[in-house]
Short mmCIF file of C-alpha atoms in Angstrom, two decimals:
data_model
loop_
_atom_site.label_atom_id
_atom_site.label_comp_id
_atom_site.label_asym_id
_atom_site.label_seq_id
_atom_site.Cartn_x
_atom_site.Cartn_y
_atom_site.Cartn_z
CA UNK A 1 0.35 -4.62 16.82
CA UNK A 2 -2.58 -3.70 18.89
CA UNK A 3 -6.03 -4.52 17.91
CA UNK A 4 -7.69 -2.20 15.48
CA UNK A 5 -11.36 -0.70 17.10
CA UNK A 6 -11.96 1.44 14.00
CA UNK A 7 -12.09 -1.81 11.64
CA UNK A 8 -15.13 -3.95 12.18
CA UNK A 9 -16.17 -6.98 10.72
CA UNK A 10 -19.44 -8.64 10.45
CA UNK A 11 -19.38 -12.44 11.17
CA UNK A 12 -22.02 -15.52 11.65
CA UNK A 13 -21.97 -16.18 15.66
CA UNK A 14 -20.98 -19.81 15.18
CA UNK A 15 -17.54 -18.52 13.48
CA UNK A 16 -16.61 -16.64 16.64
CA UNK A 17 -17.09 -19.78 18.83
CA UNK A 18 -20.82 -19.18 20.15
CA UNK A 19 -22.79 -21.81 20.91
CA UNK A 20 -26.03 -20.72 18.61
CA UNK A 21 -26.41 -23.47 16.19
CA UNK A 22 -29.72 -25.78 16.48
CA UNK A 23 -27.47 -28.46 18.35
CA UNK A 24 -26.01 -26.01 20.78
CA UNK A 25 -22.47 -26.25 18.93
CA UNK A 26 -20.38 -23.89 17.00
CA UNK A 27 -17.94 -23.65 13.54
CA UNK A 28 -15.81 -21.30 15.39
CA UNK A 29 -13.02 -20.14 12.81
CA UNK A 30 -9.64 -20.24 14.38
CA UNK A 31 -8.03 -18.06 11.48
CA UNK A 32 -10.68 -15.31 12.29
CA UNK A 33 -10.61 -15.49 16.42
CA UNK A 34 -6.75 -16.50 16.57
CA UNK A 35 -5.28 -14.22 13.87
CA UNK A 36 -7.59 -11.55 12.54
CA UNK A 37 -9.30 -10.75 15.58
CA UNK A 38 -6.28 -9.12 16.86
CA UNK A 39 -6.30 -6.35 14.63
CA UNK A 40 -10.08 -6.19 14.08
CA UNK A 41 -13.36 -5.85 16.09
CA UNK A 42 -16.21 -8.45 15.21
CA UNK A 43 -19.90 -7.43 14.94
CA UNK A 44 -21.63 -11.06 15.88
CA UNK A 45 -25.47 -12.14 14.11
CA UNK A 46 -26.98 -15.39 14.23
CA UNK A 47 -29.97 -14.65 12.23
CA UNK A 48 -31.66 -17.56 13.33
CA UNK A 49 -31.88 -16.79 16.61
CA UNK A 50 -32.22 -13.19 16.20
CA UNK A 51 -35.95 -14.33 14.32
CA UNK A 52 -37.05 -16.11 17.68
CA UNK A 53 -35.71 -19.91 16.77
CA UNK A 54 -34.85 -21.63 20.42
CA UNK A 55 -31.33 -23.21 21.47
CA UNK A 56 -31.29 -26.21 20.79
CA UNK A 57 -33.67 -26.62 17.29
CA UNK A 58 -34.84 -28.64 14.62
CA UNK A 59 -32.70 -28.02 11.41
CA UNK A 60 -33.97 -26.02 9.17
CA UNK A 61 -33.76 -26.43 5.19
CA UNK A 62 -34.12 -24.43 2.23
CA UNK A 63 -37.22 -26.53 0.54
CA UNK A 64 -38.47 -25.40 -2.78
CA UNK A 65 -42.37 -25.32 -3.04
CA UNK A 66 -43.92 -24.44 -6.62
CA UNK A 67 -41.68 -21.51 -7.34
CA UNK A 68 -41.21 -20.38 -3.75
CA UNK A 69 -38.36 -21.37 -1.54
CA UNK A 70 -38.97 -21.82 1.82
CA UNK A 71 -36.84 -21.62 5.04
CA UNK A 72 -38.68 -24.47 6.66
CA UNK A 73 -37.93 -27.54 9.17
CA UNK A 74 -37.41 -31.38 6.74
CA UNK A 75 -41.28 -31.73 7.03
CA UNK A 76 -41.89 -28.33 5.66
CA UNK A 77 -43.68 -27.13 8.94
CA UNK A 78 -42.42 -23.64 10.36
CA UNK A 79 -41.64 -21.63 7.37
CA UNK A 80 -38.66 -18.54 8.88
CA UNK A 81 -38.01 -17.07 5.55
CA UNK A 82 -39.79 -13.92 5.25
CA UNK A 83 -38.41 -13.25 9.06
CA UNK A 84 -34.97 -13.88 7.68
CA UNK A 85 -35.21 -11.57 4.90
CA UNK A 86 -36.39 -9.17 7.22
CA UNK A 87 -33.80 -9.38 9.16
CA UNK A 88 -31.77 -9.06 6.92
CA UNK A 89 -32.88 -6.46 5.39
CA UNK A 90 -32.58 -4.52 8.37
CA UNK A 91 -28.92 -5.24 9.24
CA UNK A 92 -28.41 -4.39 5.61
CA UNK A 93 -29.89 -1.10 5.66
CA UNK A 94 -29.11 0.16 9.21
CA UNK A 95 -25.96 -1.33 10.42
CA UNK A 96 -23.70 -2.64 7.38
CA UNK A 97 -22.15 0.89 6.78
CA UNK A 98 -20.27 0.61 9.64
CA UNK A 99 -19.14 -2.93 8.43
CA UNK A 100 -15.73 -3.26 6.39
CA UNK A 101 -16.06 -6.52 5.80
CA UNK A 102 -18.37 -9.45 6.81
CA UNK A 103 -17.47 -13.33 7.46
CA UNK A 104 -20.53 -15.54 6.56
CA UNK A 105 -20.68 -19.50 7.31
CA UNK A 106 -21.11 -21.54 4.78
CA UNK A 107 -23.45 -23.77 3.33
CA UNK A 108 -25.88 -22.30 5.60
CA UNK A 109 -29.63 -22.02 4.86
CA UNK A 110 -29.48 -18.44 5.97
CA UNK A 111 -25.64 -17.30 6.10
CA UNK A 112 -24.65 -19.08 3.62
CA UNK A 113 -23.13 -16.88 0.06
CA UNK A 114 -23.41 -19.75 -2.55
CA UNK A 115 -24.07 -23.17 -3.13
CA UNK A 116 -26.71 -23.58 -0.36
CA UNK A 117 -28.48 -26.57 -0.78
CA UNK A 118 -32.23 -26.11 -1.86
CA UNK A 119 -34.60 -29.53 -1.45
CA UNK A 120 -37.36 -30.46 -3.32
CA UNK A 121 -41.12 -30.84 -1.62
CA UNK A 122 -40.47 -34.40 -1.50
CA UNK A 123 -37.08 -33.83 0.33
CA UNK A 124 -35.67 -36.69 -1.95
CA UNK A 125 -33.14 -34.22 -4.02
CA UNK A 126 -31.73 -31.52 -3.73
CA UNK A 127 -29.31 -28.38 -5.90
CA UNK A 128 -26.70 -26.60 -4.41
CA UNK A 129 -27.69 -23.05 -6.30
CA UNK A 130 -29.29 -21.35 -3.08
CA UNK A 131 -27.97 -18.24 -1.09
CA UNK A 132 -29.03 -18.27 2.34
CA UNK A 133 -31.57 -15.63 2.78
CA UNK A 134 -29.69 -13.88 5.33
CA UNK A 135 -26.60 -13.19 3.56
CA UNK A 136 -28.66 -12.33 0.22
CA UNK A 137 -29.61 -9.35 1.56
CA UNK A 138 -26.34 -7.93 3.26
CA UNK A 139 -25.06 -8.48 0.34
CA UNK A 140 -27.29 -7.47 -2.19
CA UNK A 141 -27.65 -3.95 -0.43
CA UNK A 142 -23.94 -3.59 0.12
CA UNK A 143 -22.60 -4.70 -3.15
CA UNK A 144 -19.39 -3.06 -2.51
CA UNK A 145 -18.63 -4.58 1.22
CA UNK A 146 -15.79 -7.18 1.01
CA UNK A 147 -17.55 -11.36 2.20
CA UNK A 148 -16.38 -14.30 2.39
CA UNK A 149 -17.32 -17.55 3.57
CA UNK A 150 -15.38 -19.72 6.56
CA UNK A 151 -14.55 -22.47 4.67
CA UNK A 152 -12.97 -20.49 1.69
CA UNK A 153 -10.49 -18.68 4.15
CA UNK A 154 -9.02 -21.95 4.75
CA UNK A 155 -7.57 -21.16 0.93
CA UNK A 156 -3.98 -18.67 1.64
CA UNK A 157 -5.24 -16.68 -1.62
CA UNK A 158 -8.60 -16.17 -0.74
CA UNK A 159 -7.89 -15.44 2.68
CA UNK A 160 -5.45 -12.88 1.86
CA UNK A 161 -7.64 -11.36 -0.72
CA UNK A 162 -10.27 -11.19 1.64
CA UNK A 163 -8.32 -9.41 4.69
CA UNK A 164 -6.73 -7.09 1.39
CA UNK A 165 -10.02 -6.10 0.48
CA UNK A 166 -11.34 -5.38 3.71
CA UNK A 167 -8.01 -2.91 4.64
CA UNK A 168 -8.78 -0.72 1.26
CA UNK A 169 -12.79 -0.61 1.82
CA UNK A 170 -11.91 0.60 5.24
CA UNK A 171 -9.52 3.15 4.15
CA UNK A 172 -12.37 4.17 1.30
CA UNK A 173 -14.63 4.37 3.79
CA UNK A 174 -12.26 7.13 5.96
CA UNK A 175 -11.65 8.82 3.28
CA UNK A 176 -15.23 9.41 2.45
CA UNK A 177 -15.77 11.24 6.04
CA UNK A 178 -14.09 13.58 4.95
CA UNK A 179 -14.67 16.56 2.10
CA UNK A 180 -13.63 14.55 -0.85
CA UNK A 181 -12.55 16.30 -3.81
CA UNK A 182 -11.02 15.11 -7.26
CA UNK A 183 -7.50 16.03 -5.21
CA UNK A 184 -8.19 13.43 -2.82
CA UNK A 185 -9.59 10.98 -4.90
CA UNK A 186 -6.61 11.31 -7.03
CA UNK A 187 -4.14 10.59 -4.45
CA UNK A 188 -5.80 7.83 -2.99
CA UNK A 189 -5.50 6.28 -6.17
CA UNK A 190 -2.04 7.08 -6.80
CA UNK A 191 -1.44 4.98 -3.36
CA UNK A 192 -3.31 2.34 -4.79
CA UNK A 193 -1.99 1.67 -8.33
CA UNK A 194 0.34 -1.22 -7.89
CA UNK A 195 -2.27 -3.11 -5.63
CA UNK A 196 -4.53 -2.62 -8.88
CA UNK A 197 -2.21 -3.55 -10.92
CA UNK A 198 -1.17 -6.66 -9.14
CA UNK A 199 -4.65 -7.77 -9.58
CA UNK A 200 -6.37 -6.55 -13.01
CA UNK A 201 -3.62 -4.54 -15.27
CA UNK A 202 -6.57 -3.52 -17.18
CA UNK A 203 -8.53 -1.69 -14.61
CA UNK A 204 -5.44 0.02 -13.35
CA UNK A 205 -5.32 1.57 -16.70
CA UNK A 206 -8.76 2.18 -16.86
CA UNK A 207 -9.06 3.89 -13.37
CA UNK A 208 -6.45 6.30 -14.14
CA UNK A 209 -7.49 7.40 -17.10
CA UNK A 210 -11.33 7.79 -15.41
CA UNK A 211 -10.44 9.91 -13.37
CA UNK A 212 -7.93 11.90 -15.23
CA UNK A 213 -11.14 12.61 -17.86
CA UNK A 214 -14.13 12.61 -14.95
CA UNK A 215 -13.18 16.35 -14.18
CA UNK A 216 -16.00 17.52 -15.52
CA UNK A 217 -19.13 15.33 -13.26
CA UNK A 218 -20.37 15.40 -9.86
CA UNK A 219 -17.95 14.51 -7.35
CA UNK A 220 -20.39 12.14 -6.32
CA UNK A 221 -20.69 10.44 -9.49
CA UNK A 222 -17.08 9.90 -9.37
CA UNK A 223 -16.71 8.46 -6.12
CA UNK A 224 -19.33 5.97 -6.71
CA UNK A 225 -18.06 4.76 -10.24
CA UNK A 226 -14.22 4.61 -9.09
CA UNK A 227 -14.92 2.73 -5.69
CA UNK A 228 -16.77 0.34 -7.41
CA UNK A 229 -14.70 -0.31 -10.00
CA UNK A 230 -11.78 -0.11 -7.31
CA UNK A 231 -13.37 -3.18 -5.19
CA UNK A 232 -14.36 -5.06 -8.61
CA UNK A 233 -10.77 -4.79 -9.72
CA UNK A 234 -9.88 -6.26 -6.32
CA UNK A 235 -12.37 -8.53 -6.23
CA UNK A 236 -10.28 -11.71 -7.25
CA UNK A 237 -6.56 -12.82 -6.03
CA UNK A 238 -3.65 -11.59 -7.89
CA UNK A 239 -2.12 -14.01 -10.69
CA UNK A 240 1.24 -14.83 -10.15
CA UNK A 241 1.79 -13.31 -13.77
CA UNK A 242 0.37 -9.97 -12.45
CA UNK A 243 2.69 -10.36 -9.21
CA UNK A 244 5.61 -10.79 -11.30
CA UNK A 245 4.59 -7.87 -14.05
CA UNK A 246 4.01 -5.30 -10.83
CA UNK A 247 7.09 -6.50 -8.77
CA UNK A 248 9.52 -5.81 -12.40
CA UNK A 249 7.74 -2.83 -12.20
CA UNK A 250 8.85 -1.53 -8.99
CA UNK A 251 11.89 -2.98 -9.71
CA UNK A 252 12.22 -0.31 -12.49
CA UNK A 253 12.55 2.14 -9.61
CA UNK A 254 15.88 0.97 -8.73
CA UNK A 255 17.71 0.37 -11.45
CA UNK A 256 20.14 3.54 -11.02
CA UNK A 257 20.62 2.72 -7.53
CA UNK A 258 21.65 -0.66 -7.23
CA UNK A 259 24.86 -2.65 -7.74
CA UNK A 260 25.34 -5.46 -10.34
CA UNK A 261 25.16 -7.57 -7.23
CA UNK A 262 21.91 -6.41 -5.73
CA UNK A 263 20.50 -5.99 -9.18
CA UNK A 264 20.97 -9.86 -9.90
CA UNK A 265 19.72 -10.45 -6.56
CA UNK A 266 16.37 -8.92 -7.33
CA UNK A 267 16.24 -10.29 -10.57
CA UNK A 268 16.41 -13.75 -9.59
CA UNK A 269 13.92 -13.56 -6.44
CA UNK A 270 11.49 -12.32 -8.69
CA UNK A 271 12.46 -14.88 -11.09
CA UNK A 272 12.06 -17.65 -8.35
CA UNK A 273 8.71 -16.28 -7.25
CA UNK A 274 7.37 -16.48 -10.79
CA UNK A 275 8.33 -20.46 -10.98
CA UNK A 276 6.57 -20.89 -8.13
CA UNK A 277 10.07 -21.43 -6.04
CA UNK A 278 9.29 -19.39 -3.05
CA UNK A 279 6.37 -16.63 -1.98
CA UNK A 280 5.67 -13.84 -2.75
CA UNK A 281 6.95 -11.90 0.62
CA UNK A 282 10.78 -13.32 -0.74
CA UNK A 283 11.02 -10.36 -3.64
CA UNK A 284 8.98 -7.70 -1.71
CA UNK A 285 11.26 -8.02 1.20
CA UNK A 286 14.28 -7.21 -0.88
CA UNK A 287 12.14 -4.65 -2.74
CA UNK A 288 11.25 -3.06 0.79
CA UNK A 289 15.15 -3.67 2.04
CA UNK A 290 16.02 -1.47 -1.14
CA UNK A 291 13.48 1.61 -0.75
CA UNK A 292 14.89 1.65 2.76
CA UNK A 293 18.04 2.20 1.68
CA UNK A 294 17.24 4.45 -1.31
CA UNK A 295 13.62 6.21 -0.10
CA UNK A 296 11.40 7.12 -3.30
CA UNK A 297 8.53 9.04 -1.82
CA UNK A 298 5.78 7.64 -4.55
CA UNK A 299 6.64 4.40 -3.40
CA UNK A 300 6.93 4.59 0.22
CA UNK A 301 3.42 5.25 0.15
CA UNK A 302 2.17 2.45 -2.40
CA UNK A 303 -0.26 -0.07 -0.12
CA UNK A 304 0.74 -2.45 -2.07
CA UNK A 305 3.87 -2.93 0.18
CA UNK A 306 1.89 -3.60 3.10
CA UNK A 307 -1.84 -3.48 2.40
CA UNK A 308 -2.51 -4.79 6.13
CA UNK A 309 -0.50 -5.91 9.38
CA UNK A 310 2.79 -8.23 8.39
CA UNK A 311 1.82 -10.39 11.55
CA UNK A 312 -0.73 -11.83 9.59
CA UNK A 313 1.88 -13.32 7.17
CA UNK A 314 -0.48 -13.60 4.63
CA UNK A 315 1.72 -13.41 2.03
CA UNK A 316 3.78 -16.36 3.34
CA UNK A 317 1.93 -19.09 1.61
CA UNK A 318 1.15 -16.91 -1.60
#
């Protein structure tokens, strides 16, 4: 599959191999240069450099003072965090929207999501509560746009609910170039419903029946309420209970088409899947093998068959 120019991804510089951190190394993240970047263009920051801070440099620290937090070398001398909020603030704000998705490096005093470390005055202790002050504000600004950290991609769920995410923001974001109407926002659900309902059963009920009642308010009003509670019902990796409850589902589809056979067949990959036995690609490939053979239009255009590009196999370890 050829790389994807409409899709672009934020990431910390030191994930895509550049030599920007205060030793001159990188973090670079083979998953996200050897796999992803293939169907995905990255938008690099190093927000450390980008506030004026030399190659090579001291480290820097988060370093609680009184009820400040500082962004500050182990001595407390050369205090970047107001710059970095700045910064921040300003990617944010002007380029974010054009972001599907953003890849942040962890444990970093400025990229970092969670569990940044934050030292005391007397740099003799430390609490792993900060956010690095970067990544606060992409992400407080753009509480919708999918992040993750490098580390946690190295998980198969996370990463796949990451790169999941990022596919239905991106086809959200399409959709809203265009003149979106309760038609549209309809059907876009409607391709969506067994990807909700792999992940929150509730909020695919609840989504439905929003917009089947939301007639009546501003188009606007809509959009904003179902997107976000679209991207929150996304927000965490499916259950294997979930899988299993959406894959009998589909299932349901076939049952006057299939032989005793091929109905056993199903039956028992989906069984298999829920103990665990084998991933999660096993059952939808015979699901896909069967709407093949007998085409259902409402399915063939559910995402959930293939919510991004198979050569990513991220549903071989799930």
């Amino acid at each position: 599959m050829e790389k994807s120019s409409s899709i672009r991804i934020g990431i910390s510089a030191c994930l895509a191999g550049d030599k920007v951190r205060f030793d001159t190394g990188h973090k670079r993240s083979n998953f996200c240069m050897d796999e992803l970047a293939h169907h995905v263009e990255y938008v690099r920051f190093c927000p450390e450099v980008a506030v004026g801070l030399p190659i090579p440099r001291p480290t820097i620290r988060q370093v609680k003072v009184g009820d400040t937090i500082k962004v500050c070398r182990p001595d407390g001398s050369g205090d970047v965090g107001p710059k970095l909020t700045e910064y921040g603030k300003k990617v944010a704000t002007e380029q974010a929207s054009s972001l599907s998705g953003f890849v942040f490096c962890a444990k970093s005093p400025s990229c970092g999501m969670e569990r940044v470390k934050i030292y005391n005055e007397a740099g003799t202790g430390n609490t792993s509560e900060g956010i690095g002050f970067f990544a606060q504000q992409i992400m407080q600004h753009n509480p919708l746009l999918p992040c993750e950290e490098n580390g946690r991609l190295n998980d198969p769920y996370l990463r796949e609910n990451f790169v999941m995410r990022v596919y239905v923001f991106k086809s959200w974001q399409d959709l809203t170039l265009q003149n979106v109407g309760m038609h549209e926002l309809t059907q876009f659900h409607a391709k969506h419903k067994y990807l909700v309902m792999a992940h929150n059963y509730q909020s695919y009920r609840e989504l439905g029946r929003y917009l089947a009642q939301a007639s009546d308010e501003p188009i606007e009003q809509v959009k904003q309420t179902y997107i976000a509670g679209l991207m929150k019902a996304l927000a965490n990796p499916a259950s294997r209970k979930n899988q299993t409850n959406t894959l009998t589902h589909l299932q349901g589809y076939f049952k006057n088409d299939l032989s005793k056979i091929e109905k056993q067949e199903l039956c028992n990959a989906i069984d298999q899947y829920r103990k665990g036995m084998v991933p999660l690609y096993v059952p939808l490939t015979l699901l896909k093998h069967h709407l093949t053979v007998h085409p259902n239009e409402y399915l063939a255009q559910q995402v959930y068959f293939d919510p991004y590009p198979n050569e990513l196999k991220l549903r071989f370890g799930i």
